[in-house]
Amino acid sequence: MLREMKRREFVKASLATGAVLLAGDMVKGGINLAYGAVKIPEAEKATVTVITDNYFNGLLQPYKIAKRYGIKPGTDVYKMNLHAEHGLSYHIETVLNGNPHSFLFDYGVDFQGVTRNMELLNIDFGTVEALGLSHGHFDHWGTFLQVLKWKKEEFRKGVPLYIGEEGFVERFAQMPGGVLSIGQLKREDVERLGFVKTVEIKDPTPIVPGAYLTGSIERVTEYEKGSPYLLIERGGKLVPDNFIGEYAVVLNLKGKGLIVLAGCAHPGIINIVKHAQKMTGIDKVHAVMGGFHLTGAKPELIQRTVADIKAINPDYIVPTHCTGYDAITVFEREMPGQFILNSAGTRYMFTV
Ligand SMILES: [Fe+2]
Ligand SMILES: [Fe+2]
C-alpha cells in the first residue's frame, strides 16, 4: 500500500515537473533511492550473449528467444566446442534509435576457454564501449586482466571499467579445512594496463545507452540472508561479506519491460529484481537471468525464491551459473512456459 502510494506520488510529481533523470545523470542515494528515480532509455533491441557459464550442451535446439551455438556441418568438431566452467561472462548489446552499443559484464576464469569462446562467438572488442564487473569473486573477473592484454590493440583507449564498492578487496571462503582466498582484483594491475579507466560507483549508473548498473542493492526480503561462509577482509579482520558492492545490469526493452541480469546474486535475486523495479518505477519484468546462488540452498529458500519470481511473473526466467541443479529444476517445473535452460554460447535475442 505504502509502495503503491509512493509510486503514484512519484508518477504525479514526474508528470508535473518532467523531473526524471536521463542516462548520463548519476543518481545519488544508493540503496535509499526513490521509487522511479532512474529513467532508463528504452532499447528497441537487446542481445545478451553468454560467453561462458557452468554448462554447455552443443546439441540444444533454438528455443523461443534463445539462439543456440551449434556445431555446424563442415566444421572441425575438435575446435568448435565451447568451454564451460564455474564462471560467468556476458556480452550485452543494446540498440537505440538504430545505433548499437555494447559492453562486457564479467569475464569467467579460464583464459584459454573463455577466449576461445569469445573467438567462436565473434565478440567484437573494437565496439565495446564499457566494461562492468558484478562483484569481486574470481569466477567473475578471473580472466579480466589477461583478456584486456590479449585484445589491447582492439579495445578503445580509455575504455571505462565500472566497479562497485569493495570491488578491489580480497575475498575469502570458510571451507571445512580452513579459509580459502577466492580472489582479489588489484587496482594497480588495472591501472598498469594503461588504457582502462577505473570508475568506482555506488549508485545506479548508465553503462551504455539503454543499460544501467544497479548500484548497491536494497535488501527487502527477510529470507535472502546470504552465506555466513563468504568473507571479506575489513580492517585486518575477516568478516561475513554483505556484498554491498555487488551490482546487476538492468535494461529497459521498449513495450516489454525490464531485463535483469545478475552475476552471482549474493544480495538475493528477489532483492535485485525488486531493486530494479523500484529504481526504474517499472513493475513489468520481461526477463530475469543470471546466477542466483542457490547451489546447496535449503529447499525452503529455493521454494520461496521461486514463489516470489512467479509472483513477479517475468516472461522469461534463465537461471545460470551458481543457481545450481536443484533450483534450476524447480524453476523448470514451476515455470514451464517461462523457463529457458541456459548453455554457454547462447544468444538471447530480445526484440520489441
Ligand atoms: Fe559466481
Ligand atoms: Fe560470487
PDB file of C-alpha atoms in Angstrom, residues 70-257:
ATOM      1  CA  GLY A  70      25.526 -25.069 -32.712  1.00  0.00           C
ATOM      2  CA  ILE A  71      28.331 -27.178 -34.116  1.00  0.00           C
ATOM      3  CA  LYS A  72      27.740 -26.829 -37.836  1.00  0.00           C
ATOM      4  CA  PRO A  73      28.348 -29.295 -40.659  1.00  0.00           C
ATOM      5  CA  GLY A  74      31.734 -28.883 -42.305  1.00  0.00           C
ATOM      6  CA  THR A  75      33.478 -27.568 -39.188  1.00  0.00           C
ATOM      7  CA  ASP A  76      36.214 -29.213 -37.164  1.00  0.00           C
ATOM      8  CA  VAL A  77      34.369 -30.590 -34.152  1.00  0.00           C
ATOM      9  CA  TYR A  78      37.560 -30.674 -32.088  1.00  0.00           C
ATOM     10  CA  LYS A  79      37.961 -26.909 -32.413  1.00  0.00           C
ATOM     11  CA  MET A  80      34.330 -25.850 -32.298  1.00  0.00           C
ATOM     12  CA  ASN A  81      33.331 -26.975 -28.817  1.00  0.00           C
ATOM     13  CA  LEU A  82      32.627 -24.246 -26.339  1.00  0.00           C
ATOM     14  CA  HIS A  83      34.171 -24.198 -22.905  1.00  0.00           C
ATOM     15  CA  ALA A  84      32.104 -24.329 -19.697  1.00  0.00           C
ATOM     16  CA  GLU A  85      33.451 -23.717 -16.205  1.00  0.00           C
ATOM     17  CA  HIS A  86      32.484 -22.463 -12.753  1.00  0.00           C
ATOM     18  CA  GLY A  87      32.305 -18.914 -14.031  1.00  0.00           C
ATOM     19  CA  LEU A  88      30.178 -16.415 -15.887  1.00  0.00           C
ATOM     20  CA  SER A  89      30.710 -13.870 -18.639  1.00  0.00           C
ATOM     21  CA  TYR A  90      28.294 -11.834 -20.753  1.00  0.00           C
ATOM     22  CA  HIS A  91      28.483  -9.658 -23.846  1.00  0.00           C
ATOM     23  CA  ILE A  92      25.492  -7.321 -23.915  1.00  0.00           C
ATOM     24  CA  GLU A  93      24.306  -5.200 -26.807  1.00  0.00           C
ATOM     25  CA  THR A  94      21.506  -2.639 -26.827  1.00  0.00           C
ATOM     26  CA  VAL A  95      20.102  -0.867 -29.876  1.00  0.00           C
ATOM     27  CA  LEU A  96      18.581   2.614 -29.517  1.00  0.00           C
ATOM     28  CA  ASN A  97      17.452   4.698 -32.477  1.00  0.00           C
ATOM     29  CA  GLY A  98      19.139   2.186 -34.755  1.00  0.00           C
ATOM     30  CA  ASN A  99      22.506   2.578 -33.018  1.00  0.00           C
ATOM     31  CA  PRO A 100      24.144  -0.430 -31.343  1.00  0.00           C
ATOM     32  CA  HIS A 101      26.007  -0.121 -28.036  1.00  0.00           C
ATOM     33  CA  SER A 102      27.835  -2.949 -26.328  1.00  0.00           C
ATOM     34  CA  PHE A 103      29.662  -3.819 -23.138  1.00  0.00           C
ATOM     35  CA  LEU A 104      31.168  -6.780 -21.346  1.00  0.00           C
ATOM     36  CA  PHE A 105      29.942  -7.846 -17.925  1.00  0.00           C
ATOM     37  CA  ASP A 106      32.038 -10.406 -16.033  1.00  0.00           C
ATOM     38  CA  TYR A 107      34.886 -12.430 -17.508  1.00  0.00           C
ATOM     39  CA  GLY A 108      34.919 -16.042 -16.269  1.00  0.00           C
ATOM     40  CA  VAL A 109      38.014 -17.821 -15.007  1.00  0.00           C
ATOM     41  CA  ASP A 110      39.904 -19.857 -17.570  1.00  0.00           C
ATOM     42  CA  PHE A 111      41.773 -17.719 -20.095  1.00  0.00           C
ATOM     43  CA  GLN A 112      42.111 -20.363 -22.803  1.00  0.00           C
ATOM     44  CA  GLY A 113      38.490 -21.469 -22.527  1.00  0.00           C
ATOM     45  CA  VAL A 114      36.930 -18.029 -22.229  1.00  0.00           C
ATOM     46  CA  THR A 115      38.952 -16.527 -25.072  1.00  0.00           C
ATOM     47  CA  ARG A 116      38.232 -19.488 -27.345  1.00  0.00           C
ATOM     48  CA  ASN A 117      34.539 -18.915 -26.685  1.00  0.00           C
ATOM     49  CA  MET A 118      34.967 -15.195 -27.393  1.00  0.00           C
ATOM     50  CA  GLU A 119      36.544 -16.039 -30.757  1.00  0.00           C
ATOM     51  CA  LEU A 120      33.975 -18.680 -31.685  1.00  0.00           C
ATOM     52  CA  LEU A 121      31.189 -16.273 -30.725  1.00  0.00           C
ATOM     53  CA  ASN A 122      32.764 -13.457 -32.800  1.00  0.00           C
ATOM     54  CA  ILE A 123      32.907 -10.934 -29.961  1.00  0.00           C
ATOM     55  CA  ASP A 124      33.858  -7.575 -31.472  1.00  0.00           C
ATOM     56  CA  PHE A 125      36.159  -5.874 -28.944  1.00  0.00           C
ATOM     57  CA  GLY A 126      36.580  -2.717 -31.032  1.00  0.00           C
ATOM     58  CA  THR A 127      32.961  -1.726 -30.497  1.00  0.00           C
ATOM     59  CA  VAL A 128      32.873  -2.482 -26.764  1.00  0.00           C
ATOM     60  CA  GLU A 129      32.079   0.844 -25.076  1.00  0.00           C
ATOM     61  CA  ALA A 130      32.441  -0.172 -21.440  1.00  0.00           C
ATOM     62  CA  LEU A 131      33.372  -2.932 -19.029  1.00  0.00           C
ATOM     63  CA  GLY A 132      31.376  -3.897 -15.970  1.00  0.00           C
ATOM     64  CA  LEU A 133      32.044  -6.245 -13.078  1.00  0.00           C
ATOM     65  CA  SER A 134      29.308  -7.713 -10.882  1.00  0.00           C
ATOM     66  CA  HIS A 135      31.465  -8.353  -7.795  1.00  0.00           C
ATOM     67  CA  GLY A 136      34.931  -9.297  -6.593  1.00  0.00           C
ATOM     68  CA  HIS A 137      34.849 -13.109  -6.811  1.00  0.00           C
ATOM     69  CA  PHE A 138      37.399 -14.813  -9.054  1.00  0.00           C
ATOM     70  CA  ASP A 139      34.808 -16.630 -11.176  1.00  0.00           C
ATOM     71  CA  HIS A 140      33.598 -13.250 -12.482  1.00  0.00           C
ATOM     72  CA  TRP A 141      36.814 -11.296 -13.007  1.00  0.00           C
ATOM     73  CA  GLY A 142      39.334 -14.155 -13.373  1.00  0.00           C
ATOM     74  CA  THR A 143      40.356 -13.526 -16.999  1.00  0.00           C
ATOM     75  CA  PHE A 144      39.845  -9.752 -16.877  1.00  0.00           C
ATOM     76  CA  LEU A 145      43.479  -8.634 -16.970  1.00  0.00           C
ATOM     77  CA  GLN A 146      44.515 -11.288 -19.488  1.00  0.00           C
ATOM     78  CA  VAL A 147      41.626 -10.571 -21.868  1.00  0.00           C
ATOM     79  CA  LEU A 148      42.394  -6.852 -21.756  1.00  0.00           C
ATOM     80  CA  LYS A 149      46.062  -7.524 -22.532  1.00  0.00           C
ATOM     81  CA  TRP A 150      45.173 -10.041 -25.250  1.00  0.00           C
ATOM     82  CA  LYS A 151      42.976  -7.528 -27.117  1.00  0.00           C
ATOM     83  CA  LYS A 152      44.845  -4.366 -26.117  1.00  0.00           C
ATOM     84  CA  GLU A 153      45.099  -3.202 -29.722  1.00  0.00           C
ATOM     85  CA  GLU A 154      41.377  -3.628 -30.322  1.00  0.00           C
ATOM     86  CA  PHE A 155      39.864  -2.094 -27.182  1.00  0.00           C
ATOM     87  CA  ARG A 156      39.170   1.629 -27.231  1.00  0.00           C
ATOM     88  CA  LYS A 157      41.708   3.726 -25.326  1.00  0.00           C
ATOM     89  CA  GLY A 158      40.222   4.863 -22.010  1.00  0.00           C
ATOM     90  CA  VAL A 159      37.515   2.205 -22.009  1.00  0.00           C
ATOM     91  CA  PRO A 160      35.856   2.537 -18.565  1.00  0.00           C
ATOM     92  CA  LEU A 161      35.696  -0.292 -16.021  1.00  0.00           C
ATOM     93  CA  TYR A 162      32.670   0.242 -13.759  1.00  0.00           C
ATOM     94  CA  ILE A 163      33.299  -1.428 -10.432  1.00  0.00           C
ATOM     95  CA  GLY A 164      31.385  -1.377  -7.163  1.00  0.00           C
ATOM     96  CA  GLU A 165      32.322  -0.651  -3.574  1.00  0.00           C
ATOM     97  CA  GLU A 166      34.994  -3.007  -2.270  1.00  0.00           C
ATOM     98  CA  GLY A 167      35.476  -4.332  -5.797  1.00  0.00           C
ATOM     99  CA  PHE A 168      39.250  -4.428  -5.259  1.00  0.00           C
ATOM    100  CA  VAL A 169      39.159  -6.068  -1.813  1.00  0.00           C
ATOM    101  CA  GLU A 170      40.309  -9.679  -1.350  1.00  0.00           C
ATOM    102  CA  ARG A 171      37.552 -12.237  -0.785  1.00  0.00           C
ATOM    103  CA  PHE A 172      37.623 -15.494   1.169  1.00  0.00           C
ATOM    104  CA  ALA A 173      35.506 -18.582   1.749  1.00  0.00           C
ATOM    105  CA  GLN A 174      35.361 -20.510   5.008  1.00  0.00           C
ATOM    106  CA  MET A 175      35.834 -24.137   3.993  1.00  0.00           C
ATOM    107  CA  PRO A 176      35.690 -27.241   6.215  1.00  0.00           C
ATOM    108  CA  GLY A 177      39.509 -27.441   6.133  1.00  0.00           C
ATOM    109  CA  GLY A 178      40.241 -23.731   6.588  1.00  0.00           C
ATOM    110  CA  VAL A 179      39.956 -20.368   4.885  1.00  0.00           C
ATOM    111  CA  LEU A 180      40.385 -20.158   1.106  1.00  0.00           C
ATOM    112  CA  SER A 181      41.179 -16.980  -0.829  1.00  0.00           C
ATOM    113  CA  ILE A 182      38.694 -16.561  -3.665  1.00  0.00           C
ATOM    114  CA  GLY A 183      40.441 -13.740  -5.328  1.00  0.00           C
ATOM    115  CA  GLN A 184      41.409 -10.106  -5.427  1.00  0.00           C
ATOM    116  CA  LEU A 185      41.396  -7.935  -8.493  1.00  0.00           C
ATOM    117  CA  LYS A 186      44.063  -5.347  -7.773  1.00  0.00           C
ATOM    118  CA  ARG A 187      43.522  -1.732  -8.658  1.00  0.00           C
ATOM    119  CA  GLU A 188      47.187  -1.272  -9.556  1.00  0.00           C
ATOM    120  CA  ASP A 189      47.019  -4.155 -12.046  1.00  0.00           C
ATOM    121  CA  VAL A 190      44.084  -2.498 -13.787  1.00  0.00           C
ATOM    122  CA  GLU A 191      45.911   0.852 -13.795  1.00  0.00           C
ATOM    123  CA  ARG A 192      49.044  -0.823 -15.154  1.00  0.00           C
ATOM    124  CA  LEU A 193      47.126  -1.862 -18.279  1.00  0.00           C
ATOM    125  CA  GLY A 194      47.405   1.810 -19.216  1.00  0.00           C
ATOM    126  CA  PHE A 195      44.214   2.143 -21.253  1.00  0.00           C
ATOM    127  CA  VAL A 196      41.402   1.226 -18.841  1.00  0.00           C
ATOM    128  CA  LYS A 197      39.778   3.984 -16.784  1.00  0.00           C
ATOM    129  CA  THR A 198      38.529   2.733 -13.408  1.00  0.00           C
ATOM    130  CA  VAL A 199      35.157   4.193 -12.397  1.00  0.00           C
ATOM    131  CA  GLU A 200      34.080   3.247  -8.873  1.00  0.00           C
ATOM    132  CA  ILE A 201      30.352   3.565  -8.340  1.00  0.00           C
ATOM    133  CA  LYS A 202      27.827   3.206  -5.522  1.00  0.00           C
ATOM    134  CA  ASP A 203      24.679   4.438  -7.195  1.00  0.00           C
ATOM    135  CA  PRO A 204      22.684   3.466 -10.295  1.00  0.00           C
ATOM    136  CA  THR A 205      24.881   4.345 -13.258  1.00  0.00           C
ATOM    137  CA  PRO A 206      24.365   4.099 -17.015  1.00  0.00           C
ATOM    138  CA  ILE A 207      26.953   1.797 -18.570  1.00  0.00           C
ATOM    139  CA  VAL A 208      25.838   2.225 -22.198  1.00  0.00           C
ATOM    140  CA  PRO A 209      22.647   3.825 -23.550  1.00  0.00           C
ATOM    141  CA  GLY A 210      19.748   1.577 -22.569  1.00  0.00           C
ATOM    142  CA  ALA A 211      21.585  -0.233 -19.748  1.00  0.00           C
ATOM    143  CA  TYR A 212      22.236   0.620 -16.118  1.00  0.00           C
ATOM    144  CA  LEU A 213      24.230  -0.909 -13.343  1.00  0.00           C
ATOM    145  CA  THR A 214      22.046  -1.023 -10.247  1.00  0.00           C
ATOM    146  CA  GLY A 215      24.470   0.288  -7.642  1.00  0.00           C
ATOM    147  CA  SER A 216      24.012  -1.060  -4.117  1.00  0.00           C
ATOM    148  CA  ILE A 217      21.009  -3.335  -3.773  1.00  0.00           C
ATOM    149  CA  GLU A 218      18.420  -2.559  -1.125  1.00  0.00           C
ATOM    150  CA  ARG A 219      17.580  -5.631   0.969  1.00  0.00           C
ATOM    151  CA  VAL A 220      13.832  -6.070   1.311  1.00  0.00           C
ATOM    152  CA  THR A 221      13.253  -9.827   1.644  1.00  0.00           C
ATOM    153  CA  GLU A 222      13.731 -11.325   5.068  1.00  0.00           C
ATOM    154  CA  TYR A 223      14.783 -14.738   3.773  1.00  0.00           C
ATOM    155  CA  GLU A 224      17.700 -13.793   1.442  1.00  0.00           C
ATOM    156  CA  LYS A 225      20.367 -13.587   4.106  1.00  0.00           C
ATOM    157  CA  GLY A 226      23.469 -14.565   2.150  1.00  0.00           C
ATOM    158  CA  SER A 227      26.124 -17.047   3.185  1.00  0.00           C
ATOM    159  CA  PRO A 228      27.995 -16.864   6.502  1.00  0.00           C
ATOM    160  CA  TYR A 229      30.864 -18.706   4.794  1.00  0.00           C
ATOM    161  CA  LEU A 230      31.725 -15.982   2.282  1.00  0.00           C
ATOM    162  CA  LEU A 231      34.075 -13.491   3.886  1.00  0.00           C
ATOM    163  CA  ILE A 232      35.758 -10.187   3.178  1.00  0.00           C
ATOM    164  CA  GLU A 233      38.707  -8.560   4.849  1.00  0.00           C
ATOM    165  CA  ARG A 234      37.833  -5.337   6.647  1.00  0.00           C
ATOM    166  CA  GLY A 235      40.239  -3.583   8.990  1.00  0.00           C
ATOM    167  CA  GLY A 236      42.555  -6.591   9.035  1.00  0.00           C
ATOM    168  CA  LYS A 237      39.759  -8.949  10.058  1.00  0.00           C
ATOM    169  CA  LEU A 238      37.735 -11.460   8.105  1.00  0.00           C
ATOM    170  CA  VAL A 239      34.030 -10.714   8.409  1.00  0.00           C
ATOM    171  CA  PRO A 240      30.924 -12.032   6.587  1.00  0.00           C
ATOM    172  CA  ASP A 241      30.669 -10.324   3.199  1.00  0.00           C
ATOM    173  CA  ASN A 242      27.441  -8.330   2.804  1.00  0.00           C
ATOM    174  CA  PHE A 243      28.167  -7.709  -0.920  1.00  0.00           C
ATOM    175  CA  ILE A 244      27.313  -4.049  -0.635  1.00  0.00           C
ATOM    176  CA  GLY A 245      29.218  -3.594  -3.910  1.00  0.00           C
ATOM    177  CA  GLU A 246      27.592  -6.360  -5.958  1.00  0.00           C
ATOM    178  CA  TYR A 247      25.620  -4.870  -8.812  1.00  0.00           C
ATOM    179  CA  ALA A 248      23.368  -6.246 -11.522  1.00  0.00           C
ATOM    180  CA  VAL A 249      22.560  -4.985 -15.023  1.00  0.00           C
ATOM    181  CA  VAL A 250      19.132  -3.605 -15.884  1.00  0.00           C
ATOM    182  CA  LEU A 251      17.872  -2.999 -19.426  1.00  0.00           C
ATOM    183  CA  ASN A 252      14.555  -1.454 -20.431  1.00  0.00           C
ATOM    184  CA  LEU A 253      13.112  -3.080 -23.548  1.00  0.00           C
ATOM    185  CA  LYS A 254      10.523  -0.953 -25.304  1.00  0.00           C
ATOM    186  CA  GLY A 255       6.996  -2.158 -24.571  1.00  0.00           C
ATOM    187  CA  LYS A 256       8.257  -5.333 -22.859  1.00  0.00           C
ATOM    188  CA  GLY A 257       9.703  -4.204 -19.526  1.00  0.00           C
TER     189      GLY A 257
END
